[in-house]
Amino acid sequence: MIDLEWGERTWVMGIINLTPDSFSGDGLATPGRSEAEIVRAALDQARGFVAAGALLLDVGAESSRPAQFYGDHPMVSAADEAALAVPVVAALAAELGDHARVSIDTTKGSVARSALAAGATLVNDVWAGRRDPETVAAAADAGAHLVLMHNRELAEYPAGVFDEVVSWLRAAVEDAVAGGVSRERLIVDPGIGFGKTPAHSIEILHRLAELKAALGGLPLLVGTSRKRVIGELLGGAAPDERLEGTAASVALAIAAGADIVRVHDVAAIMKTVRVSDGIVRWRP
């Protein structure tokens, strides 16, 4: 299994989106597709990601798009989410597990446990265990890595977005450690676009290095791919018109200390990552 080591490279996490209602329009579970067809489509996508250089594959089976910008979307039961995600996780782990780590993107402890049993080695929880503390317990029991992402229902920050995100993530880290996850297996994510206006997200991106330092240098995951803030900065560009903007944000995030970037367009963004790493991580 590939060891997650920090500081020598930027890890690229490719998004394997199984939801039919993703904001970015890349969901693989389109109406009428059978489980076998979905698994084949996910494998094809993952093979391409790994061939391009991605070492993390993030499987998600419920849309987490922010309701304040994209409207309410149907909640998925744990049973339905697991039925969609776990066969894909198992297939990816079986074929590509020697070349990449498989991550499960879920806020539900039972789904996390099933995915970890099927071969995932990382839990990516966009609510950092606040919706269901069993995601933390599942990661602890499996000895898995755990991504703690900042999130909130409303984009309101009386004390300022930066200070509140730092405070919230510090508390999430301490709760995860108390729940049995070793600090060495924790990864923090400021949640670009989640419970944040574009202006909030820009401030967080501008202050990423400061944020990482404030969180004790914990490994930092940044996900800007195709997000609304990129579209806003490009004058209203649609999700499929945000590649160059995403690449710019990835380069700047790496310069600020990002350890993982989570992206849709792996092959294109890998070029940005390689150049950024070559400059940022240069040693005489």
mmCIF file of C-alpha atoms in Angstrom:
data_model
loop_
_atom_site.group_PDB
_atom_site.id
_atom_site.type_symbol
_atom_site.label_atom_id
_atom_site.label_comp_id
_atom_site.label_asym_id
_atom_site.label_seq_id
_atom_site.Cartn_x
_atom_site.Cartn_y
_atom_site.Cartn_z
ATOM 1 C CA MET A 1 0.000 0.000 0.000
ATOM 2 C CA ILE A 2 1.208 3.517 -0.793
ATOM 3 C CA ASP A 3 2.341 5.405 2.311
ATOM 4 C CA LEU A 4 0.955 8.890 2.776
ATOM 5 C CA GLU A 5 4.026 10.988 3.468
ATOM 6 C CA TRP A 6 3.871 14.756 3.671
ATOM 7 C CA GLY A 7 6.123 17.492 2.412
ATOM 8 C CA GLU A 8 7.820 15.871 -0.568
ATOM 9 C CA ARG A 9 4.975 16.074 -3.068
ATOM 10 C CA THR A 10 1.399 17.193 -3.576
ATOM 11 C CA TRP A 11 -1.039 14.293 -3.596
ATOM 12 C CA VAL A 12 -3.756 14.455 -6.234
ATOM 13 C CA MET A 13 -7.168 13.086 -5.242
ATOM 14 C CA GLY A 14 -9.369 12.214 -8.214
ATOM 15 C CA ILE A 15 -13.112 12.587 -7.728
ATOM 16 C CA ILE A 16 -15.170 9.470 -8.536
ATOM 17 C CA ASN A 17 -18.659 10.920 -8.397
ATOM 18 C CA LEU A 18 -21.477 8.383 -8.343
ATOM 19 C CA THR A 19 -24.334 10.794 -7.752
ATOM 20 C CA PRO A 20 -26.692 11.690 -10.600
ATOM 21 C CA ASP A 21 -27.272 15.212 -9.190
ATOM 22 C CA SER A 22 -23.732 16.540 -8.814
ATOM 23 C CA PHE A 23 -23.300 20.303 -9.315
ATOM 24 C CA SER A 24 -20.464 19.587 -11.756
ATOM 25 C CA GLY A 25 -22.483 17.231 -13.946
ATOM 26 C CA ASP A 26 -20.014 14.349 -13.746
ATOM 27 C CA GLY A 27 -22.074 11.794 -11.795
ATOM 28 C CA LEU A 28 -21.707 8.226 -13.053
ATOM 29 C CA ALA A 29 -24.950 6.771 -11.648
ATOM 30 C CA THR A 30 -27.131 8.128 -14.412
ATOM 31 C CA PRO A 31 -30.751 6.903 -14.567
ATOM 32 C CA GLY A 32 -31.072 3.439 -16.050
ATOM 33 C CA ARG A 33 -27.476 2.349 -15.449
ATOM 34 C CA SER A 34 -27.084 -0.997 -13.723
ATOM 35 C CA GLU A 35 -24.703 -1.586 -10.814
ATOM 36 C CA ALA A 36 -22.317 -3.431 -13.134
ATOM 37 C CA GLU A 37 -22.346 -0.541 -15.604
ATOM 38 C CA ILE A 38 -21.670 1.973 -12.835
ATOM 39 C CA VAL A 39 -18.761 -0.097 -11.533
ATOM 40 C CA ARG A 40 -17.296 -0.387 -15.040
ATOM 41 C CA ALA A 41 -17.620 3.360 -15.603
ATOM 42 C CA ALA A 42 -15.941 4.088 -12.253
ATOM 43 C CA LEU A 43 -13.125 1.669 -13.024
ATOM 44 C CA ASP A 44 -12.555 3.264 -16.416
ATOM 45 C CA GLN A 45 -12.421 6.719 -14.854
ATOM 46 C CA ALA A 46 -10.143 5.574 -12.033
ATOM 47 C CA ARG A 47 -7.740 3.842 -14.423
ATOM 48 C CA GLY A 48 -7.385 7.094 -16.302
ATOM 49 C CA PHE A 49 -6.818 9.015 -13.087
ATOM 50 C CA VAL A 50 -4.114 6.619 -11.900
ATOM 51 C CA ALA A 51 -2.432 6.571 -15.307
ATOM 52 C CA ALA A 52 -2.305 10.384 -15.159
ATOM 53 C CA GLY A 53 -0.703 10.327 -11.706
ATOM 54 C CA ALA A 54 -3.475 10.446 -9.097
ATOM 55 C CA LEU A 55 -2.662 8.436 -5.986
ATOM 56 C CA LEU A 56 -5.974 8.996 -4.181
ATOM 57 C CA LEU A 57 -9.423 8.041 -5.497
ATOM 58 C CA ASP A 58 -12.370 9.614 -3.662
ATOM 59 C CA VAL A 59 -15.655 7.755 -4.098
ATOM 60 C CA GLY A 60 -18.857 9.597 -3.231
ATOM 61 C CA ALA A 61 -22.457 8.457 -3.570
ATOM 62 C CA GLU A 62 -24.396 11.400 -2.144
ATOM 63 C CA SER A 63 -24.276 14.971 -3.384
ATOM 64 C CA SER A 64 -22.784 17.356 -0.849
ATOM 65 C CA ARG A 65 -23.340 20.489 -2.920
ATOM 66 C CA PRO A 66 -24.106 23.469 -0.688
ATOM 67 C CA ALA A 67 -27.840 24.052 -0.443
ATOM 68 C CA GLN A 68 -27.425 27.826 -0.071
ATOM 69 C CA PHE A 69 -26.201 28.044 -3.683
ATOM 70 C CA TYR A 70 -27.611 25.015 -5.457
ATOM 71 C CA GLY A 71 -30.899 24.406 -3.650
ATOM 72 C CA ASP A 72 -32.005 21.429 -1.649
ATOM 73 C CA HIS A 73 -31.238 17.999 -3.025
ATOM 74 C CA PRO A 74 -32.616 14.603 -2.021
ATOM 75 C CA MET A 75 -31.105 12.970 1.035
ATOM 76 C CA VAL A 76 -29.826 9.466 0.411
ATOM 77 C CA SER A 77 -30.375 6.728 2.972
ATOM 78 C CA ALA A 78 -27.334 4.960 4.387
ATOM 79 C CA ALA A 79 -28.467 1.717 2.778
ATOM 80 C CA ASP A 80 -28.842 3.292 -0.670
ATOM 81 C CA GLU A 81 -25.549 5.165 -0.363
ATOM 82 C CA ALA A 82 -23.680 2.016 0.627
ATOM 83 C CA ALA A 83 -25.338 -0.007 -2.137
ATOM 84 C CA LEU A 84 -24.013 2.491 -4.685
ATOM 85 C CA ALA A 85 -20.578 3.219 -3.223
ATOM 86 C CA VAL A 86 -19.329 -0.042 -1.725
ATOM 87 C CA PRO A 87 -19.237 -2.136 -4.944
ATOM 88 C CA VAL A 88 -17.223 0.640 -6.582
ATOM 89 C CA VAL A 89 -14.843 0.897 -3.619
ATOM 90 C CA ALA A 90 -14.334 -2.867 -3.670
ATOM 91 C CA ALA A 91 -13.628 -2.905 -7.406
ATOM 92 C CA LEU A 92 -11.183 0.001 -7.232
ATOM 93 C CA ALA A 93 -9.362 -1.449 -4.229
ATOM 94 C CA ALA A 94 -9.092 -4.878 -5.851
ATOM 95 C CA GLU A 95 -7.688 -3.625 -9.153
ATOM 96 C CA LEU A 96 -5.888 -0.409 -8.242
ATOM 97 C CA GLY A 97 -5.122 -0.766 -4.547
ATOM 98 C CA ASP A 98 -1.408 -1.291 -5.179
ATOM 99 C CA HIS A 99 -1.236 1.954 -7.144
ATOM 100 C CA ALA A 100 -3.612 4.308 -5.317
ATOM 101 C CA ARG A 101 -5.507 4.640 -2.062
ATOM 102 C CA VAL A 102 -9.293 4.553 -2.135
ATOM 103 C CA SER A 103 -11.223 7.104 -0.086
ATOM 104 C CA ILE A 104 -14.907 7.078 0.837
ATOM 105 C CA ASP A 105 -16.606 10.467 0.782
ATOM 106 C CA THR A 106 -19.444 10.116 3.292
ATOM 107 C CA THR A 107 -20.965 11.653 6.406
ATOM 108 C CA LYS A 108 -22.474 8.348 7.586
ATOM 109 C CA GLY A 109 -20.640 6.015 9.921
ATOM 110 C CA SER A 110 -22.259 2.836 8.628
ATOM 111 C CA VAL A 111 -21.296 3.703 5.045
ATOM 112 C CA ALA A 112 -17.746 4.472 6.147
ATOM 113 C CA ARG A 113 -17.482 1.108 7.913
ATOM 114 C CA SER A 114 -18.759 -0.814 4.892
ATOM 115 C CA ALA A 115 -16.409 1.017 2.541
ATOM 116 C CA LEU A 116 -13.418 0.499 4.826
ATOM 117 C CA ALA A 117 -14.227 -3.205 5.011
ATOM 118 C CA ALA A 118 -14.327 -3.236 1.195
ATOM 119 C CA GLY A 119 -10.843 -1.757 0.852
ATOM 120 C CA ALA A 120 -11.011 2.005 1.437
ATOM 121 C CA THR A 121 -8.239 3.370 3.656
ATOM 122 C CA LEU A 122 -9.398 6.964 4.057
ATOM 123 C CA VAL A 123 -12.681 8.544 5.193
ATOM 124 C CA ASN A 124 -13.500 11.984 3.782
ATOM 125 C CA ASP A 125 -16.245 13.506 5.939
ATOM 126 C CA VAL A 126 -17.483 16.930 4.808
ATOM 127 C CA TRP A 127 -19.014 17.429 8.244
ATOM 128 C CA ALA A 128 -15.978 16.223 10.235
ATOM 129 C CA GLY A 129 -18.038 13.818 12.326
ATOM 130 C CA ARG A 130 -20.499 16.522 13.382
ATOM 131 C CA ARG A 131 -23.410 14.922 11.531
ATOM 132 C CA ASP A 132 -22.527 11.389 12.641
ATOM 133 C CA PRO A 133 -19.664 10.775 15.106
ATOM 134 C CA GLU A 134 -19.594 7.165 13.902
ATOM 135 C CA THR A 135 -17.480 8.254 10.910
ATOM 136 C CA VAL A 136 -14.740 9.068 13.419
ATOM 137 C CA ALA A 137 -15.271 5.757 15.206
ATOM 138 C CA ALA A 138 -15.144 3.859 11.910
ATOM 139 C CA ALA A 139 -11.847 5.513 10.943
ATOM 140 C CA ALA A 140 -10.428 4.880 14.413
ATOM 141 C CA ASP A 141 -11.384 1.199 14.405
ATOM 142 C CA ALA A 142 -9.894 0.657 10.947
ATOM 143 C CA GLY A 143 -6.750 2.713 11.551
ATOM 144 C CA ALA A 144 -7.744 4.783 8.522
ATOM 145 C CA HIS A 145 -6.894 8.353 7.633
ATOM 146 C CA LEU A 146 -9.691 10.844 8.238
ATOM 147 C CA VAL A 147 -10.353 14.128 6.460
ATOM 148 C CA LEU A 148 -12.074 16.690 8.674
ATOM 149 C CA MET A 149 -13.721 19.376 6.548
ATOM 150 C CA HIS A 150 -15.173 22.621 7.830
ATOM 151 C CA ASN A 151 -18.841 23.098 7.027
ATOM 152 C CA ARG A 152 -21.896 24.953 8.256
ATOM 153 C CA GLU A 153 -25.485 25.505 7.187
ATOM 154 C CA LEU A 154 -25.354 29.305 6.841
ATOM 155 C CA ALA A 155 -22.562 31.524 5.568
ATOM 156 C CA GLU A 156 -22.554 33.721 8.668
ATOM 157 C CA TYR A 157 -19.356 34.473 10.603
ATOM 158 C CA PRO A 158 -19.773 37.101 13.323
ATOM 159 C CA ALA A 159 -16.159 36.666 14.439
ATOM 160 C CA GLY A 160 -14.791 36.558 10.901
ATOM 161 C CA VAL A 161 -14.585 33.557 8.603
ATOM 162 C CA PHE A 162 -10.903 32.815 9.149
ATOM 163 C CA ASP A 163 -10.986 32.744 12.946
ATOM 164 C CA GLU A 164 -14.192 30.719 13.021
ATOM 165 C CA VAL A 165 -12.915 28.134 10.526
ATOM 166 C CA VAL A 166 -9.697 27.714 12.524
ATOM 167 C CA SER A 167 -11.565 27.407 15.828
ATOM 168 C CA TRP A 168 -14.062 24.913 14.368
ATOM 169 C CA LEU A 169 -11.348 22.745 12.845
ATOM 170 C CA ARG A 170 -9.274 22.770 16.027
ATOM 171 C CA ALA A 171 -12.296 21.470 17.918
ATOM 172 C CA ALA A 172 -12.950 18.831 15.247
ATOM 173 C CA VAL A 173 -9.344 17.658 15.488
ATOM 174 C CA GLU A 174 -9.512 17.339 19.262
ATOM 175 C CA ASP A 175 -12.833 15.482 19.037
ATOM 176 C CA ALA A 176 -11.369 13.057 16.471
ATOM 177 C CA VAL A 177 -8.323 12.399 18.645
ATOM 178 C CA ALA A 178 -10.599 11.849 21.640
ATOM 179 C CA GLY A 179 -12.582 9.459 19.435
ATOM 180 C CA GLY A 180 -9.533 7.305 18.829
ATOM 181 C CA VAL A 181 -8.034 8.594 15.567
ATOM 182 C CA SER A 182 -4.329 9.308 15.935
ATOM 183 C CA ARG A 183 -3.311 12.859 15.077
ATOM 184 C CA GLU A 184 -0.886 11.407 12.511
ATOM 185 C CA ARG A 185 -3.856 10.112 10.506
ATOM 186 C CA LEU A 186 -5.810 13.371 10.436
ATOM 187 C CA ILE A 187 -6.107 15.693 7.443
ATOM 188 C CA VAL A 188 -7.882 19.062 7.560
ATOM 189 C CA ASP A 189 -9.886 20.744 4.809
ATOM 190 C CA PRO A 190 -11.148 24.347 5.113
ATOM 191 C CA GLY A 191 -14.232 23.504 3.023
ATOM 192 C CA ILE A 192 -13.984 25.935 0.138
ATOM 193 C CA GLY A 193 -17.533 26.823 -0.925
ATOM 194 C CA PHE A 194 -19.218 25.003 1.951
ATOM 195 C CA GLY A 195 -21.123 27.375 4.213
ATOM 196 C CA LYS A 196 -19.141 30.200 2.631
ATOM 197 C CA THR A 197 -19.801 32.919 0.119
ATOM 198 C CA PRO A 198 -17.271 33.339 -2.706
ATOM 199 C CA ALA A 199 -15.773 36.223 -0.730
ATOM 200 C CA HIS A 200 -15.331 33.964 2.310
ATOM 201 C CA SER A 201 -13.680 31.290 0.162
ATOM 202 C CA ILE A 202 -11.312 33.817 -1.379
ATOM 203 C CA GLU A 203 -10.219 34.993 2.064
ATOM 204 C CA ILE A 204 -9.547 31.421 3.170
ATOM 205 C CA LEU A 205 -7.587 30.678 -0.008
ATOM 206 C CA HIS A 206 -5.608 33.908 0.411
ATOM 207 C CA ARG A 207 -4.718 32.898 3.983
ATOM 208 C CA LEU A 208 -4.079 29.164 3.483
ATOM 209 C CA ALA A 209 -0.506 29.264 4.758
ATOM 210 C CA GLU A 210 -1.688 31.109 7.871
ATOM 211 C CA LEU A 211 -4.507 28.597 8.323
ATOM 212 C CA LYS A 212 -2.146 25.622 8.080
ATOM 213 C CA ALA A 213 0.166 27.160 10.660
ATOM 214 C CA ALA A 214 -2.772 27.902 12.968
ATOM 215 C CA LEU A 215 -3.748 24.223 12.788
ATOM 216 C CA GLY A 216 -0.309 23.042 13.816
ATOM 217 C CA GLY A 217 0.874 22.097 10.357
ATOM 218 C CA LEU A 218 -1.595 19.226 9.949
ATOM 219 C CA PRO A 219 -1.806 17.916 6.372
ATOM 220 C CA LEU A 220 -4.047 20.207 4.356
ATOM 221 C CA LEU A 221 -6.524 19.156 1.677
ATOM 222 C CA VAL A 222 -7.854 21.850 -0.643
ATOM 223 C CA GLY A 223 -10.800 21.332 -2.983
ATOM 224 C CA THR A 224 -11.492 24.159 -5.411
ATOM 225 C CA SER A 225 -12.245 22.095 -8.504
ATOM 226 C CA ARG A 226 -15.033 23.609 -10.654
ATOM 227 C CA LYS A 227 -16.449 25.403 -7.614
ATOM 228 C CA ARG A 228 -18.658 28.471 -7.600
ATOM 229 C CA VAL A 229 -15.878 30.739 -6.372
ATOM 230 C CA ILE A 230 -13.902 29.915 -9.526
ATOM 231 C CA GLY A 231 -16.938 30.686 -11.677
ATOM 232 C CA GLU A 232 -17.444 33.998 -9.889
ATOM 233 C CA LEU A 233 -13.825 35.028 -10.426
ATOM 234 C CA LEU A 234 -14.217 34.152 -14.111
ATOM 235 C CA GLY A 235 -17.275 36.338 -14.509
ATOM 236 C CA GLY A 236 -19.949 33.665 -14.186
ATOM 237 C CA ALA A 237 -18.286 30.739 -15.975
ATOM 238 C CA ALA A 238 -20.202 27.448 -15.898
ATOM 239 C CA PRO A 239 -18.679 24.414 -14.125
ATOM 240 C CA ASP A 240 -17.323 22.981 -17.382
ATOM 241 C CA GLU A 241 -15.590 26.307 -18.134
ATOM 242 C CA ARG A 242 -13.594 26.497 -14.892
ATOM 243 C CA LEU A 243 -10.547 24.340 -15.687
ATOM 244 C CA GLU A 244 -7.997 27.128 -16.063
ATOM 245 C CA GLY A 245 -9.351 28.884 -12.986
ATOM 246 C CA THR A 246 -9.145 25.653 -11.029
ATOM 247 C CA ALA A 247 -5.543 25.187 -12.185
ATOM 248 C CA ALA A 248 -4.632 28.683 -10.959
ATOM 249 C CA SER A 249 -6.191 28.028 -7.553
ATOM 250 C CA VAL A 250 -4.384 24.677 -7.293
ATOM 251 C CA ALA A 251 -1.007 26.266 -8.048
ATOM 252 C CA LEU A 252 -1.571 28.952 -5.422
ATOM 253 C CA ALA A 253 -2.777 26.382 -2.867
ATOM 254 C CA ILE A 254 0.374 24.315 -3.381
ATOM 255 C CA ALA A 255 2.497 27.426 -2.925
ATOM 256 C CA ALA A 256 0.656 28.026 0.361
ATOM 257 C CA GLY A 257 1.313 24.508 1.653
ATOM 258 C CA ALA A 258 -1.525 22.283 0.429
ATOM 259 C CA ASP A 259 -0.656 18.597 0.722
ATOM 260 C CA ILE A 260 -3.637 17.204 -1.218
ATOM 261 C CA VAL A 261 -5.696 18.744 -4.005
ATOM 262 C CA ARG A 262 -9.053 17.197 -4.812
ATOM 263 C CA VAL A 263 -9.949 17.580 -8.495
ATOM 264 C CA HIS A 264 -12.217 16.416 -11.310
ATOM 265 C CA ASP A 265 -9.887 16.978 -14.258
ATOM 266 C CA VAL A 266 -6.945 14.891 -13.133
ATOM 267 C CA ALA A 267 -4.888 14.700 -16.314
ATOM 268 C CA ALA A 268 -4.951 18.453 -16.891
ATOM 269 C CA ILE A 269 -4.410 19.422 -13.258
ATOM 270 C CA MET A 270 -1.498 16.982 -12.892
ATOM 271 C CA LYS A 271 0.470 19.266 -15.222
ATOM 272 C CA THR A 272 -0.196 22.178 -12.886
ATOM 273 C CA VAL A 273 0.787 20.079 -9.880
ATOM 274 C CA ARG A 274 4.042 18.874 -11.409
ATOM 275 C CA VAL A 275 5.136 22.374 -12.346
ATOM 276 C CA SER A 276 4.042 23.803 -8.988
ATOM 277 C CA ASP A 277 5.849 21.056 -7.070
ATOM 278 C CA GLY A 278 8.942 21.523 -9.191
ATOM 279 C CA ILE A 279 9.090 25.178 -8.184
ATOM 280 C CA VAL A 280 7.699 25.159 -4.637
ATOM 281 C CA ARG A 281 9.554 22.043 -3.493
ATOM 282 C CA TRP A 282 12.833 22.860 -5.274
ATOM 283 C CA ARG A 283 15.958 22.251 -3.231
ATOM 284 C CA PRO A 284 19.473 23.314 -4.237
#
